[in-house]
PDB file of C-alpha atoms in Angstrom:
ATOM      1  CA  UNK A   1      82.664  83.042 101.038  1.00 92.00           C
ATOM      2  CA  UNK A   2      80.124  85.770 100.261  1.00 94.00           C
ATOM      3  CA  UNK A   3      79.234  85.973 103.926  1.00 96.00           C
ATOM      4  CA  UNK A   4      82.885  86.198 104.914  1.00 95.00           C
ATOM      5  CA  UNK A   5      83.544  89.009 102.453  1.00 97.00           C
ATOM      6  CA  UNK A   6      80.453  90.868 103.654  1.00 98.00           C
ATOM      7  CA  UNK A   7      81.707  90.535 107.226  1.00 97.00           C
ATOM      8  CA  UNK A   8      85.148  91.870 106.260  1.00 98.00           C
ATOM      9  CA  UNK A   9      83.633  94.762 104.312  1.00 98.00           C
ATOM     10  CA  UNK A  10      81.189  95.615 107.081  1.00 98.00           C
ATOM     11  CA  UNK A  11      83.711  95.217 109.885  1.00 98.00           C
ATOM     12  CA  UNK A  12      86.333  97.398 108.211  1.00 98.00           C
ATOM     13  CA  UNK A  13      83.700  99.983 107.257  1.00 98.00           C
ATOM     14  CA  UNK A  14      82.367 100.231 110.791  1.00 98.00           C
ATOM     15  CA  UNK A  15      85.889 100.341 112.229  1.00 98.00           C
ATOM     16  CA  UNK A  16      86.776 103.320 110.024  1.00 98.00           C
ATOM     17  CA  UNK A  17      83.427 104.919 110.829  1.00 98.00           C
ATOM     18  CA  UNK A  18      84.290 104.666 114.515  1.00 98.00           C
ATOM     19  CA  UNK A  19      87.822 106.030 114.001  1.00 98.00           C
ATOM     20  CA  UNK A  20      86.832 108.937 111.758  1.00 98.00           C
ATOM     21  CA  UNK A  21      83.504 109.674 113.422  1.00 97.00           C
ATOM     22  CA  UNK A  22      84.942 109.767 116.935  1.00 97.00           C
ATOM     23  CA  UNK A  23      87.733 112.009 115.645  1.00 96.00           C
ATOM     24  CA  UNK A  24      85.194 114.480 114.267  1.00 97.00           C
ATOM     25  CA  UNK A  25      83.210 114.360 117.496  1.00 97.00           C
ATOM     26  CA  UNK A  26      86.378 114.874 119.537  1.00 96.00           C
ATOM     27  CA  UNK A  27      87.235 117.990 117.530  1.00 95.00           C
ATOM     28  CA  UNK A  28      83.724 119.292 118.146  1.00 95.00           C
ATOM     29  CA  UNK A  29      83.662 118.596 121.888  1.00 95.00           C
ATOM     30  CA  UNK A  30      87.285 119.520 122.680  1.00 95.00           C
ATOM     31  CA  UNK A  31      88.350 121.982 119.986  1.00 94.00           C
ATOM     32  CA  UNK A  32      91.308 123.399 121.911  1.00 93.00           C
ATOM     33  CA  UNK A  33      92.758 120.262 123.539  1.00 96.00           C
ATOM     34  CA  UNK A  34      94.509 117.841 121.168  1.00 95.00           C
ATOM     35  CA  UNK A  35      95.393 115.473 124.008  1.00 96.00           C
ATOM     36  CA  UNK A  36      91.767 115.130 124.995  1.00 96.00           C
ATOM     37  CA  UNK A  37      90.814 114.663 121.359  1.00 96.00           C
ATOM     38  CA  UNK A  38      93.233 111.738 121.113  1.00 97.00           C
ATOM     39  CA  UNK A  39      91.878 110.244 124.333  1.00 97.00           C
ATOM     40  CA  UNK A  40      88.305 110.411 123.037  1.00 97.00           C
ATOM     41  CA  UNK A  41      89.299 109.032 119.646  1.00 97.00           C
ATOM     42  CA  UNK A  42      91.361 106.163 121.064  1.00 97.00           C
ATOM     43  CA  UNK A  43      88.728 105.185 123.640  1.00 97.00           C
ATOM     44  CA  UNK A  44      86.012 104.882 120.998  1.00 97.00           C
ATOM     45  CA  UNK A  45      88.339 102.869 118.757  1.00 97.00           C
ATOM     46  CA  UNK A  46      89.258 100.401 121.504  1.00 97.00           C
ATOM     47  CA  UNK A  47      85.641  99.623 122.346  1.00 97.00           C
ATOM     48  CA  UNK A  48      84.473  99.648 118.731  1.00 97.00           C
ATOM     49  CA  UNK A  49      87.191  97.250 117.575  1.00 97.00           C
ATOM     50  CA  UNK A  50      86.583  94.831 120.445  1.00 97.00           C
ATOM     51  CA  UNK A  51      82.844  94.720 119.734  1.00 97.00           C
ATOM     52  CA  UNK A  52      83.363  94.190 115.999  1.00 97.00           C
ATOM     53  CA  UNK A  53      85.724  91.270 116.650  1.00 97.00           C
ATOM     54  CA  UNK A  54      83.179  89.644 118.967  1.00 96.00           C
ATOM     55  CA  UNK A  55      80.273  90.118 116.556  1.00 96.00           C
ATOM     56  CA  UNK A  56      81.877  89.353 113.181  1.00 96.00           C
ATOM     57  CA  UNK A  57      84.765  87.092 114.166  1.00 93.00           C
ATOM     58  CA  UNK A  58      82.719  83.872 113.941  1.00 94.00           C
ATOM     59  CA  UNK A  59      81.834  84.723 110.315  1.00 95.00           C
ATOM     60  CA  UNK A  60      85.139  85.793 108.740  1.00 94.00           C
ATOM     61  CA  UNK A  61      87.771  85.689 111.453  1.00 93.00           C
ATOM     62  CA  UNK A  62      87.522  89.482 111.953  1.00 95.00           C
ATOM     63  CA  UNK A  63      90.726  90.404 110.168  1.00 96.00           C
ATOM     64  CA  UNK A  64      89.588  93.867 108.994  1.00 97.00           C
ATOM     65  CA  UNK A  65      93.218  94.391 107.965  1.00 98.00           C
ATOM     66  CA  UNK A  66      95.124  93.320 104.812  1.00 98.00           C
ATOM     67  CA  UNK A  67      98.328  92.783 106.818  1.00 98.00           C
ATOM     68  CA  UNK A  68      96.572  90.292 109.108  1.00 97.00           C
ATOM     69  CA  UNK A  69      95.049  88.528 106.095  1.00 96.00           C
ATOM     70  CA  UNK A  70      98.438  88.330 104.366  1.00 96.00           C
ATOM     71  CA  UNK A  71     100.010  86.915 107.506  1.00 94.00           C
ATOM     72  CA  UNK A  72      97.169  84.378 107.741  1.00 92.00           C
ATOM     73  CA  UNK A  73      97.778  83.321 104.135  1.00 93.00           C
ATOM     74  CA  UNK A  74     101.515  82.934 104.772  1.00 91.00           C
ATOM     75  CA  UNK A  75     101.004  80.890 107.940  1.00 86.00           C
ATOM     76  CA  UNK A  76      98.402  78.771 106.167  1.00 81.00           C
ATOM     77  CA  UNK A  77     100.982  77.679 103.593  1.00 80.00           C
ATOM     78  CA  UNK A  78     102.684  75.778 106.429  1.00 76.00           C
ATOM     79  CA  UNK A  79      99.783  74.813 108.676  1.00 72.00           C
ATOM     80  CA  UNK A  80      97.185  73.957 106.016  1.00 72.00           C
ATOM     81  CA  UNK A  81      94.658  76.257 107.731  1.00 75.00           C
ATOM     82  CA  UNK A  82      94.323  79.770 106.368  1.00 81.00           C
ATOM     83  CA  UNK A  83      93.341  81.862 103.392  1.00 90.00           C
ATOM     84  CA  UNK A  84      94.119  80.717  99.867  1.00 90.00           C
ATOM     85  CA  UNK A  85      95.702  83.243  97.491  1.00 92.00           C
ATOM     86  CA  UNK A  86      92.329  83.870  95.856  1.00 94.00           C
ATOM     87  CA  UNK A  87      90.607  84.347  99.194  1.00 94.00           C
ATOM     88  CA  UNK A  88      93.367  86.714 100.285  1.00 96.00           C
ATOM     89  CA  UNK A  89      92.823  88.910  97.223  1.00 97.00           C
ATOM     90  CA  UNK A  90      89.077  88.971  97.877  1.00 97.00           C
ATOM     91  CA  UNK A  91      89.594  89.827 101.549  1.00 97.00           C
ATOM     92  CA  UNK A  92      91.892  92.743 100.679  1.00 98.00           C
ATOM     93  CA  UNK A  93      89.415  94.170  98.158  1.00 98.00           C
ATOM     94  CA  UNK A  94      86.576  93.887 100.682  1.00 98.00           C
ATOM     95  CA  UNK A  95      88.656  95.504 103.432  1.00 98.00           C
ATOM     96  CA  UNK A  96      89.878  98.455 101.357  1.00 98.00           C
ATOM     97  CA  UNK A  97      86.394  99.031  99.941  1.00 98.00           C
ATOM     98  CA  UNK A  98      84.988  98.894 103.462  1.00 98.00           C
ATOM     99  CA  UNK A  99      87.568 101.385 104.711  1.00 98.00           C
ATOM    100  CA  UNK A 100      86.577 103.903 102.043  1.00 98.00           C
ATOM    101  CA  UNK A 101      82.866 103.344 102.665  1.00 98.00           C
ATOM    102  CA  UNK A 102      83.347 103.842 106.401  1.00 98.00           C
ATOM    103  CA  UNK A 103      85.044 107.206 105.935  1.00 98.00           C
ATOM    104  CA  UNK A 104      82.332 108.381 103.527  1.00 98.00           C
ATOM    105  CA  UNK A 105      79.667 107.313 106.029  1.00 98.00           C
ATOM    106  CA  UNK A 106      81.356 109.159 108.894  1.00 98.00           C
ATOM    107  CA  UNK A 107      81.642 112.305 106.784  1.00 97.00           C
ATOM    108  CA  UNK A 108      77.972 112.120 105.877  1.00 97.00           C
ATOM    109  CA  UNK A 109      76.834 111.580 109.484  1.00 97.00           C
ATOM    110  CA  UNK A 110      78.587 114.776 110.560  1.00 97.00           C
ATOM    111  CA  UNK A 111      77.245 116.832 107.648  1.00 96.00           C
ATOM    112  CA  UNK A 112      80.511 117.046 105.760  1.00 96.00           C
ATOM    113  CA  UNK A 113      81.077 116.426 102.051  1.00 96.00           C
ATOM    114  CA  UNK A 114      81.082 112.692 101.359  1.00 96.00           C
ATOM    115  CA  UNK A 115      84.710 112.832 100.188  1.00 95.00           C
ATOM    116  CA  UNK A 116      87.094 115.421 101.562  1.00 94.00           C
ATOM    117  CA  UNK A 117      90.696 114.486 100.819  1.00 97.00           C
ATOM    118  CA  UNK A 118      92.784 114.818 103.938  1.00 97.00           C
ATOM    119  CA  UNK A 119      95.464 117.504 104.035  1.00 96.00           C
ATOM    120  CA  UNK A 120      97.210 116.116 107.130  1.00 96.00           C
ATOM    121  CA  UNK A 121     100.774 115.357 106.097  1.00 96.00           C
ATOM    122  CA  UNK A 122     102.227 112.297 107.849  1.00 96.00           C
ATOM    123  CA  UNK A 123     105.289 111.690 105.673  1.00 94.00           C
ATOM    124  CA  UNK A 124     108.232 111.476 108.081  1.00 96.00           C
ATOM    125  CA  UNK A 125     110.723 108.722 108.878  1.00 97.00           C
ATOM    126  CA  UNK A 126     109.869 108.702 112.591  1.00 97.00           C
ATOM    127  CA  UNK A 127     106.181 108.206 111.755  1.00 97.00           C
ATOM    128  CA  UNK A 128     107.021 105.325 109.424  1.00 97.00           C
ATOM    129  CA  UNK A 129     109.025 103.744 112.225  1.00 98.00           C
ATOM    130  CA  UNK A 130     106.034 104.181 114.514  1.00 97.00           C
ATOM    131  CA  UNK A 131     103.823 102.395 111.987  1.00 98.00           C
ATOM    132  CA  UNK A 132     106.317  99.580 111.613  1.00 98.00           C
ATOM    133  CA  UNK A 133     106.399  99.069 115.377  1.00 98.00           C
ATOM    134  CA  UNK A 134     102.617  99.359 115.742  1.00 98.00           C
ATOM    135  CA  UNK A 135     101.913  96.827 112.983  1.00 98.00           C
ATOM    136  CA  UNK A 136     104.596  94.389 114.100  1.00 98.00           C
ATOM    137  CA  UNK A 137     103.151  94.468 117.605  1.00 97.00           C
ATOM    138  CA  UNK A 138      99.626  93.911 116.335  1.00 98.00           C
ATOM    139  CA  UNK A 139     100.646  90.869 114.290  1.00 97.00           C
ATOM    140  CA  UNK A 140     102.624  89.540 117.246  1.00 97.00           C
ATOM    141  CA  UNK A 141      99.632  89.883 119.586  1.00 97.00           C
ATOM    142  CA  UNK A 142      97.170  88.249 117.198  1.00 96.00           C
ATOM    143  CA  UNK A 143      99.329  85.323 116.125  1.00 94.00           C
ATOM    144  CA  UNK A 144     100.736  84.691 119.577  1.00 94.00           C
ATOM    145  CA  UNK A 145      97.148  84.220 120.726  1.00 94.00           C
ATOM    146  CA  UNK A 146      96.332  81.809 117.903  1.00 91.00           C
ATOM    147  CA  UNK A 147      99.555  79.831 118.308  1.00 90.00           C
ATOM    148  CA  UNK A 148      98.968  79.465 122.065  1.00 90.00           C
ATOM    149  CA  UNK A 149      95.286  78.535 121.717  1.00 88.00           C
ATOM    150  CA  UNK A 150      93.948  81.688 123.377  1.00 91.00           C
ATOM    151  CA  UNK A 151      91.895  83.218 120.572  1.00 90.00           C
ATOM    152  CA  UNK A 152      89.012  83.804 122.992  1.00 92.00           C
ATOM    153  CA  UNK A 153      91.075  86.658 124.444  1.00 94.00           C
ATOM    154  CA  UNK A 154      91.452  88.359 121.049  1.00 94.00           C
ATOM    155  CA  UNK A 155      88.754  91.057 121.439  1.00 95.00           C
ATOM    156  CA  UNK A 156      90.241  92.292 124.709  1.00 95.00           C
ATOM    157  CA  UNK A 157      93.885  91.828 123.726  1.00 96.00           C
ATOM    158  CA  UNK A 158      93.660  93.358 120.242  1.00 97.00           C
ATOM    159  CA  UNK A 159      91.512  96.274 121.380  1.00 96.00           C
ATOM    160  CA  UNK A 160      93.789  96.879 124.344  1.00 97.00           C
ATOM    161  CA  UNK A 161      96.927  96.760 122.213  1.00 97.00           C
ATOM    162  CA  UNK A 162      95.563  99.269 119.697  1.00 97.00           C
ATOM    163  CA  UNK A 163      94.545 101.580 122.535  1.00 96.00           C
ATOM    164  CA  UNK A 164      98.021 101.425 124.030  1.00 97.00           C
ATOM    165  CA  UNK A 165      99.680 101.891 120.638  1.00 97.00           C
ATOM    166  CA  UNK A 166      97.615 105.042 120.006  1.00 97.00           C
ATOM    167  CA  UNK A 167      99.559 106.643 122.830  1.00 97.00           C
ATOM    168  CA  UNK A 168     102.936 104.912 122.581  1.00 97.00           C
ATOM    169  CA  UNK A 169     103.750 105.218 118.856  1.00 97.00           C
ATOM    170  CA  UNK A 170     104.593 108.416 117.007  1.00 96.00           C
ATOM    171  CA  UNK A 171     102.078 107.605 114.252  1.00 96.00           C
ATOM    172  CA  UNK A 172      99.164 106.952 116.667  1.00 95.00           C
ATOM    173  CA  UNK A 173      99.009 103.399 115.343  1.00 95.00           C
ATOM    174  CA  UNK A 174      97.107 103.185 112.084  1.00 96.00           C
ATOM    175  CA  UNK A 175      98.600  99.662 111.717  1.00 96.00           C
ATOM    176  CA  UNK A 176      96.223  98.822 108.871  1.00 98.00           C
ATOM    177  CA  UNK A 177      96.482  99.633 105.130  1.00 98.00           C
ATOM    178  CA  UNK A 178      92.707  99.492 104.581  1.00 98.00           C
ATOM    179  CA  UNK A 179      92.040 101.853 107.478  1.00 98.00           C
ATOM    180  CA  UNK A 180      94.835 104.135 106.266  1.00 98.00           C
ATOM    181  CA  UNK A 181      93.296 104.365 102.792  1.00 98.00           C
ATOM    182  CA  UNK A 182      89.872 105.064 104.286  1.00 98.00           C
ATOM    183  CA  UNK A 183      91.217 107.837 106.503  1.00 98.00           C
ATOM    184  CA  UNK A 184      92.585 109.640 103.430  1.00 98.00           C
ATOM    185  CA  UNK A 185      88.967 110.304 102.404  1.00 97.00           C
ATOM    186  CA  UNK A 186      88.253 112.564 105.395  1.00 97.00           C
ATOM    187  CA  UNK A 187      89.982 115.889 106.084  1.00 97.00           C
ATOM    188  CA  UNK A 188      89.395 115.627 109.823  1.00 95.00           C
ATOM    189  CA  UNK A 189      91.254 114.716 113.022  1.00 95.00           C
ATOM    190  CA  UNK A 190      91.956 111.119 111.937  1.00 95.00           C
ATOM    191  CA  UNK A 191      92.878 111.904 108.335  1.00 96.00           C
ATOM    192  CA  UNK A 192      96.065 111.247 106.393  1.00 97.00           C
ATOM    193  CA  UNK A 193      97.023 113.010 103.174  1.00 97.00           C
ATOM    194  CA  UNK A 194      96.900 110.692 100.136  1.00 97.00           C
ATOM    195  CA  UNK A 195     100.537 111.548  99.380  1.00 97.00           C
ATOM    196  CA  UNK A 196     101.508 110.135 102.792  1.00 97.00           C
ATOM    197  CA  UNK A 197      99.848 106.767 102.151  1.00 97.00           C
ATOM    198  CA  UNK A 198     102.693 104.976 100.304  1.00 97.00           C
ATOM    199  CA  UNK A 199     105.122 105.443 103.188  1.00 97.00           C
ATOM    200  CA  UNK A 200     102.571 104.349 105.771  1.00 97.00           C
ATOM    201  CA  UNK A 201     101.468 101.270 103.829  1.00 98.00           C
ATOM    202  CA  UNK A 202     105.074 100.246 103.137  1.00 98.00           C
ATOM    203  CA  UNK A 203     105.902 100.578 106.837  1.00 98.00           C
ATOM    204  CA  UNK A 204     102.838  98.510 107.742  1.00 98.00           C
ATOM    205  CA  UNK A 205     103.775  95.724 105.325  1.00 98.00           C
ATOM    206  CA  UNK A 206     107.326  95.620 106.665  1.00 98.00           C
ATOM    207  CA  UNK A 207     105.927  95.633 110.203  1.00 98.00           C
ATOM    208  CA  UNK A 208     103.759  92.647 109.323  1.00 97.00           C
ATOM    209  CA  UNK A 209     106.835  90.706 108.210  1.00 97.00           C
ATOM    210  CA  UNK A 210     108.704  91.678 111.384  1.00 98.00           C
ATOM    211  CA  UNK A 211     105.745  90.577 113.493  1.00 97.00           C
ATOM    212  CA  UNK A 212     105.599  87.179 111.788  1.00 95.00           C
ATOM    213  CA  UNK A 213     109.343  86.697 112.233  1.00 96.00           C
ATOM    214  CA  UNK A 214     108.935  87.379 115.954  1.00 97.00           C
ATOM    215  CA  UNK A 215     106.031  84.921 116.176  1.00 95.00           C
ATOM    216  CA  UNK A 216     108.084  82.216 114.452  1.00 93.00           C
ATOM    217  CA  UNK A 217     111.007  82.976 116.741  1.00 95.00           C
ATOM    218  CA  UNK A 218     108.840  82.578 119.826  1.00 95.00           C
ATOM    219  CA  UNK A 219     106.657  79.640 118.753  1.00 91.00           C
ATOM    220  CA  UNK A 220     108.463  77.935 115.887  1.00 91.00           C
ATOM    221  CA  UNK A 221     106.781  76.716 112.716  1.00 86.00           C
ATOM    222  CA  UNK A 222     102.989  76.447 112.933  1.00 84.00           C
ATOM    223  CA  UNK A 223     101.677  72.952 113.452  1.00 78.00           C
ATOM    224  CA  UNK A 224      99.045  71.453 111.182  1.00 74.00           C
ATOM    225  CA  UNK A 225      95.618  72.745 112.074  1.00 69.00           C
ATOM    226  CA  UNK A 226      96.831  75.882 113.893  1.00 75.00           C
ATOM    227  CA  UNK A 227      93.753  78.103 114.461  1.00 75.00           C
ATOM    228  CA  UNK A 228      93.150  81.029 112.140  1.00 77.00           C
ATOM    229  CA  UNK A 229      93.355  84.629 113.324  1.00 84.00           C
ATOM    230  CA  UNK A 230      91.734  86.633 114.752  1.00 80.00           C
ATOM    231  CA  UNK A 231      88.837  84.329 115.664  1.00 79.00           C
ATOM    232  CA  UNK A 232      88.488  80.825 114.139  1.00 76.00           C
ATOM    233  CA  UNK A 233      85.384  80.510 111.992  1.00 76.00           C
ATOM    234  CA  UNK A 234      83.411  77.608 110.483  1.00 70.00           C
ATOM    235  CA  UNK A 235      84.777  78.061 106.945  1.00 63.00           C
ATOM    236  CA  UNK A 236      88.399  77.506 107.961  1.00 53.00           C
ATOM    237  CA  UNK A 237      90.141  75.035 105.637  1.00 51.00           C
TER     238      UNK A 237
END
């Protein structure tokens, strides 16, 4: 379990480092072109996420996202394979801690104060809807792969989905409470004001439920021994 928690902490930290760091770099390289900044930021995120899933998936499953872990716990109640309630709590703590650490690291690498609270307001109903859609789609992609026995495609599919959602959702697809919390610690391109977090996290949690409902509608109840998301790992129950 210690190794799994380290993998979740490290994976979430590096994911946020990629998101925040590439956002800072994009602002530096393309200071007058927001569209190009988003392209640079999303491209780095797609590749970074795919690599992290490949490298750390065999250790912890490569959730890096409390919504994915919660969905895994819920599915495991029916399939017998998934996180226990205690493991879920530990995963969430590791992920949120990793998200904060990743933002602090990115700030430090670009010679900014370790903690600079974001002032980017993202508190609007259309953005919350975007987050709901982005998170529901992410859960649908991940669990459709596990339910159909195609988890080997997860790095490509998950990375590709997040890249597409960057451009097709109004919120630019945070789709992750731990990443959202981490991004509040950096007043840069990828930041979100702390006051905007409750709405985003609520939308993400609702999106996770919607995604699971869609998965159940498409595939029915999970059978015993259904693989864990995102990548099955040796410690699966």
